[in-house]
Amino acid sequence: MATGLRIKTAAELRTNYLRREMFPTIFCDGCGLGNVLNYTLWAIDEVGLDLDRTVFVSGIGCSSRLPGYINADGLHATHGRALAFASGIRAANPDLTVIVFTGDGDGAGIGGNHLLHTIRRNMDITVILVNNFTYGMTGGQSAPTTPDGGFSSTTPYGNIEHPLDICELAKALGAPYVARWPVVSPAQPVKSIAEGIRKRGFALIEMLTPCPTAYGRRNGLKEIEQIWRWYREHTVLLDEWEWVEQFGSPEEREALRGKMKIGVFQDTERETFEDRWAALVAREKL
Ligand code: SF4
């Protein structure tokens, strides 16, 4: 995909954006969170964000440690509540850019209600939601996103619950920008995170990210090569998915089972909470 992005070197990112004294990270070998951090920094650089006017917010979990590595203000909040804190920051100072790191357990499980209502309000917040199919840091329990049949510490015989499609939920709720990508290639995630930051209103970028320690080892996906191959074989671009659903043979449609759609699910405009608040203040002369 030609994106026009100039991918930065590790040295450039390290010098410009990282708190070097915080390294090495706490992440396990083979974890995809380092990729998510890199892609976010590339996107920030692409957008030209002023880090003095940017706040990173997170909840609890491995992905919620990410703000600690970035040389900007950060708020490490309580489990599932990152979006409540982020909303408060935006309401108090709408001049700040607010970026949230959360996980599937933190953001869509424990924080699922906050996700729903923050999208409904359409506050100008960019959410990078790391989906590794499990609660990684807290013990490898099943999450709302654990695949059908997936093994976890709480589903030792295989998950029997239907997994939540976070992007379809966000799209249905009217989020102006919604995308999902696996970490296995940088160009699309970097482009989407940059588009999400530029978007006025709520933007959700779901990153399919390997957790070899808590999820992978229980599901035959412990080695990096295996995991990355799994993501390539189990993700299908949205256009291709829709074509198969509409025109594909029964065998081709059956082959979509157990796979995930990737791409930009929604890219639209919608009046933001901040716009409506400003209009209310002007109207009522508050
Ligand atoms: Fe990454 Fe999983 Fe280790 Fe957490 S437990 S750092 S998500 S590999």
Coordinates of C-alpha atoms and ligand atoms in Angstrom, one line a residue:
M1 CA 0.0 0.0 0.0
A2 CA 1.4 3.4 -1.0
T3 CA 0.9 5.7 2.0
G4 CA 3.4 8.4 1.5
L5 CA 4.6 7.9 5.0
R6 CA 8.3 8.1 5.8
I7 CA 8.9 5.4 8.4
K8 CA 11.3 6.7 11.1
T9 CA 14.3 4.9 12.3
A10 CA 14.4 3.6 15.9
A11 CA 17.1 6.1 16.8
E12 CA 14.9 9.0 15.6
L13 CA 11.9 7.8 17.6
R14 CA 14.0 7.1 20.7
T15 CA 15.6 10.6 20.7
N16 CA 12.4 12.5 19.9
Y17 CA 9.7 10.8 21.8
L18 CA 10.8 8.2 24.4
R19 CA 11.5 8.4 28.1
R20 CA 14.8 6.5 27.8
E21 CA 15.2 6.1 31.6
M22 CA 12.0 3.8 31.5
F23 CA 13.7 1.2 29.4
P24 CA 13.8 -1.8 29.0
T25 CA 10.0 -2.2 28.9
I26 CA 8.2 -4.7 31.0
F27 CA 6.9 -6.5 27.9
C28 CA 7.6 -10.2 27.3
D29 CA 9.6 -11.4 24.4
G30 CA 7.4 -11.6 21.3
C31 CA 4.8 -9.2 22.7
G32 CA 3.3 -6.9 20.1
L33 CA 3.1 -3.9 22.4
G34 CA 6.4 -2.6 21.2
N35 CA 5.0 -2.5 17.7
V36 CA 2.0 -0.6 18.8
L37 CA 4.2 1.9 20.6
N38 CA 6.4 2.3 17.5
Y39 CA 3.4 2.8 15.2
T40 CA 1.9 5.4 17.5
L41 CA 5.1 7.3 17.6
W42 CA 5.4 7.2 13.8
A43 CA 1.9 8.5 13.5
I44 CA 2.5 11.3 16.0
D45 CA 5.5 12.3 14.0
E46 CA 3.5 12.2 10.8
V47 CA 0.8 14.4 12.3
G48 CA 3.3 16.8 13.9
L49 CA 1.7 16.6 17.3
D50 CA 2.9 19.0 20.0
L51 CA 3.6 16.6 22.9
D52 CA 3.4 19.5 25.3
R53 CA -0.3 19.7 24.4
T54 CA -1.0 16.0 24.3
V55 CA -2.1 13.7 27.1
F56 CA -1.9 9.9 27.0
V57 CA -4.4 8.1 29.2
S58 CA -4.7 4.4 30.0
G59 CA -6.4 2.0 32.4
I60 CA -4.9 -1.2 33.7
G61 CA -3.2 -4.0 31.9
C62 CA 0.0 -4.5 29.8
S63 CA -1.1 -2.0 27.1
S64 CA -1.9 0.6 29.7
R65 CA 1.8 0.8 30.6
L66 CA 2.5 2.4 27.2
P67 CA 2.1 6.1 28.3
G68 CA 4.9 5.6 30.7
Y69 CA 7.4 5.2 27.9
I70 CA 6.4 8.4 26.0
N71 CA 7.9 11.7 26.9
A72 CA 4.6 13.5 27.4
D73 CA 2.0 13.9 30.1
G74 CA 0.2 10.7 30.9
L75 CA -2.5 9.5 33.2
H76 CA -2.5 5.8 34.4
A77 CA -6.1 5.5 35.6
T78 CA -8.1 2.7 37.2
H79 CA -9.2 -0.5 35.5
G80 CA -11.7 0.1 32.7
R81 CA -12.0 3.8 33.4
A82 CA -9.5 5.3 31.0
L83 CA -12.3 6.8 28.8
A84 CA -14.0 8.4 31.8
F85 CA -10.7 10.2 32.7
A86 CA -10.0 11.1 29.1
S87 CA -13.5 12.6 28.8
G88 CA -12.9 14.7 31.9
I89 CA -9.6 16.0 30.4
R90 CA -11.3 16.9 27.1
A91 CA -14.2 18.6 28.9
A92 CA -11.8 20.6 31.1
N93 CA -9.5 21.6 28.3
P94 CA -10.6 21.0 24.8
D95 CA -7.3 22.4 23.4
L96 CA -5.5 19.2 24.5
T97 CA -5.1 16.2 22.2
V98 CA -6.1 13.1 24.1
I99 CA -4.9 9.7 23.1
V100 CA -6.0 6.6 25.1
F101 CA -4.2 3.2 25.2
T102 CA -6.4 0.4 26.4
G103 CA -6.7 -3.3 26.0
D104 CA -9.7 -5.5 25.0
G105 CA -10.3 -6.5 28.7
D106 CA -9.8 -3.0 30.0
G107 CA -11.5 -1.1 27.2
A108 CA -14.3 -3.5 26.0
G109 CA -14.8 -5.7 29.1
I110 CA -14.5 -3.8 32.3
G111 CA -14.7 -0.5 30.5
G112 CA -17.3 -1.6 28.0
N113 CA -20.0 0.8 29.3
H114 CA -17.6 3.8 29.1
L115 CA -16.7 2.8 25.6
L116 CA -20.3 2.8 24.5
H117 CA -21.1 6.2 26.1
T118 CA -17.9 7.9 25.0
I119 CA -18.6 7.0 21.4
R120 CA -22.3 8.0 21.8
R121 CA -21.1 11.5 23.0
N122 CA -18.6 11.7 20.2
M123 CA -15.8 13.4 22.2
D124 CA -12.7 14.2 20.3
I125 CA -10.6 11.3 21.6
T126 CA -8.3 8.8 19.8
V127 CA -8.4 5.3 21.3
I128 CA -5.8 2.8 20.4
L129 CA -7.3 -0.5 21.6
V130 CA -4.9 -3.4 21.8
N131 CA -6.8 -6.6 21.3
N132 CA -4.8 -9.7 22.3
F133 CA -7.8 -11.9 23.0
T134 CA -7.2 -12.0 26.8
Y135 CA -6.6 -10.2 30.1
G136 CA -2.8 -10.5 29.8
M137 CA -1.5 -8.8 32.9
T138 CA -4.1 -10.1 35.3
G139 CA -3.8 -13.8 34.6
G140 CA -4.8 -14.8 31.1
Q141 CA -8.5 -14.9 31.7
S142 CA -11.0 -14.9 28.8
A143 CA -12.0 -11.5 27.5
P144 CA -15.0 -10.4 25.5
T145 CA -12.8 -10.8 22.4
T146 CA -11.5 -14.3 23.1
P147 CA -12.1 -16.3 19.9
D148 CA -14.6 -19.1 19.8
G149 CA -12.9 -22.2 21.3
G150 CA -9.9 -20.2 22.6
F151 CA -8.2 -21.5 25.7
S152 CA -7.6 -19.2 28.6
S153 CA -7.2 -19.6 32.4
T154 CA -10.9 -19.3 32.8
T155 CA -11.9 -21.3 29.7
P156 CA -9.6 -24.4 30.0
Y157 CA -12.0 -26.5 27.8
G158 CA -12.3 -23.7 25.2
N159 CA -14.4 -20.5 25.0
I160 CA -18.1 -21.1 24.3
E161 CA -19.1 -17.4 24.3
H162 CA -19.4 -15.5 21.0
P163 CA -16.6 -12.9 20.7
L164 CA -17.4 -9.2 20.6
D165 CA -16.6 -7.4 17.4
I166 CA -15.4 -4.1 18.8
C167 CA -15.2 -2.3 15.4
E168 CA -18.7 -3.3 14.3
L169 CA -20.0 -2.0 17.7
A170 CA -18.1 1.3 17.3
K171 CA -19.4 1.7 13.8
A172 CA -23.0 1.0 14.8
L173 CA -22.7 3.6 17.6
G174 CA -21.6 6.2 15.0
A175 CA -17.9 6.6 15.8
P176 CA -16.5 8.9 13.0
Y177 CA -13.4 6.8 12.5
V178 CA -13.0 3.0 13.1
A179 CA -10.2 0.8 11.9
R180 CA -8.7 -2.6 12.7
W181 CA -5.2 -3.8 11.8
P182 CA -2.9 -6.6 12.9
V183 CA 0.6 -5.4 14.0
V184 CA 2.3 -7.6 11.4
S185 CA 2.9 -4.7 9.0
P186 CA 3.4 -1.0 9.9
A187 CA 2.0 1.0 7.0
Q188 CA -1.7 0.7 7.6
P189 CA -1.7 1.0 11.4
V190 CA 0.5 4.1 11.2
K191 CA -1.7 5.7 8.6
S192 CA -4.9 4.8 10.6
I193 CA -3.5 6.1 13.9
A194 CA -2.6 9.4 12.1
E195 CA -6.0 9.6 10.5
G196 CA -7.6 8.9 13.9
I197 CA -5.7 11.7 15.6
R198 CA -6.6 14.1 12.8
K199 CA -10.3 13.2 12.9
R200 CA -12.5 15.5 14.8
G201 CA -14.5 13.3 17.0
F202 CA -14.1 9.8 18.4
A203 CA -11.6 7.6 16.6
L204 CA -11.0 3.9 17.4
I205 CA -8.0 2.0 16.1
E206 CA -8.1 -1.7 17.1
M207 CA -4.7 -3.3 17.0
L208 CA -4.6 -7.1 16.8
T209 CA -1.6 -7.8 18.9
P210 CA 0.1 -11.0 20.0
C211 CA 0.3 -12.0 23.6
P212 CA 2.5 -15.1 23.5
T213 CA 2.7 -15.4 27.3
A214 CA -0.9 -15.3 28.5
Y215 CA -2.9 -16.3 25.3
G216 CA -0.4 -17.7 22.8
R217 CA 1.1 -20.5 24.9
R218 CA -2.4 -21.9 25.6
N219 CA -3.3 -21.8 22.0
G220 CA -0.3 -23.1 20.1
L221 CA 0.9 -19.5 19.3
K222 CA 4.0 -19.1 21.4
E223 CA 6.6 -18.7 18.8
I224 CA 6.8 -15.3 17.0
E225 CA 6.9 -16.9 13.5
Q226 CA 3.8 -18.9 14.3
I227 CA 1.9 -15.9 15.7
W228 CA 2.6 -13.6 12.8
R229 CA 1.7 -16.3 10.3
W230 CA -1.6 -16.8 12.2
Y231 CA -2.5 -13.1 11.9
R232 CA -1.7 -13.2 8.2
E233 CA -3.9 -16.3 7.7
H234 CA -6.8 -15.2 9.9
T235 CA -7.4 -11.7 8.7
V236 CA -9.2 -10.6 5.5
L237 CA -9.4 -7.1 4.1
L238 CA -12.8 -5.6 4.3
D239 CA -13.3 -5.3 0.5
E240 CA -12.4 -8.9 0.0
W241 CA -14.6 -10.0 2.8
E242 CA -17.6 -8.2 1.4
W243 CA -17.0 -9.5 -2.1
V244 CA -16.8 -13.1 -0.8
E245 CA -20.0 -12.6 1.3
Q246 CA -21.8 -11.3 -1.8
F247 CA -20.4 -13.3 -4.7
G248 CA -18.3 -16.1 -3.2
S249 CA -19.0 -19.8 -3.4
P250 CA -20.3 -21.7 -0.3
E251 CA -16.7 -23.0 0.2
E252 CA -15.3 -19.4 0.0
R253 CA -17.9 -18.1 2.5
E254 CA -17.2 -21.0 4.8
A255 CA -13.5 -20.2 4.7
L256 CA -14.3 -16.8 6.4
R257 CA -15.4 -18.6 9.6
G258 CA -13.0 -17.9 12.5
K259 CA -11.3 -15.1 10.6
M260 CA -11.4 -11.3 11.3
K261 CA -12.1 -8.4 9.0
I262 CA -9.4 -5.8 8.8
G263 CA -9.4 -2.3 7.3
V264 CA -11.1 1.1 7.8
F265 CA -14.7 0.3 8.9
Q266 CA -15.9 3.9 9.0
D267 CA -14.5 7.3 8.1
T268 CA -17.1 10.0 8.3
E269 CA -18.0 13.3 10.0
R270 CA -20.4 13.8 13.0
E271 CA -21.0 16.8 15.2
T272 CA -18.8 16.4 18.3
F273 CA -19.7 16.8 22.0
E274 CA -17.3 19.8 22.1
D275 CA -19.2 21.5 19.2
R276 CA -22.5 21.0 20.9
W277 CA -21.2 22.2 24.2
A278 CA -19.8 25.4 22.6
A279 CA -23.2 26.0 20.9
L280 CA -25.0 25.5 24.2
V281 CA -22.8 27.9 26.0
A282 CA -23.2 30.5 23.3
R283 CA -27.0 30.0 23.2
E284 CA -27.5 30.1 27.0
K285 CA -24.7 32.6 27.6
L286 CA -23.3 30.4 30.4
Ligands
SF4_1 FE1 2.6 -8.7 26.3 FE2 1.1 -10.8 27.1 FE3 3.5 -10.4 28.2 FE4 1.4 -8.7 28.6 S1 1.5 -10.8 29.3 S2 3.6 -8.1 28.2 S3 0.4 -8.6 26.7 S4 3.1 -10.9 26.1

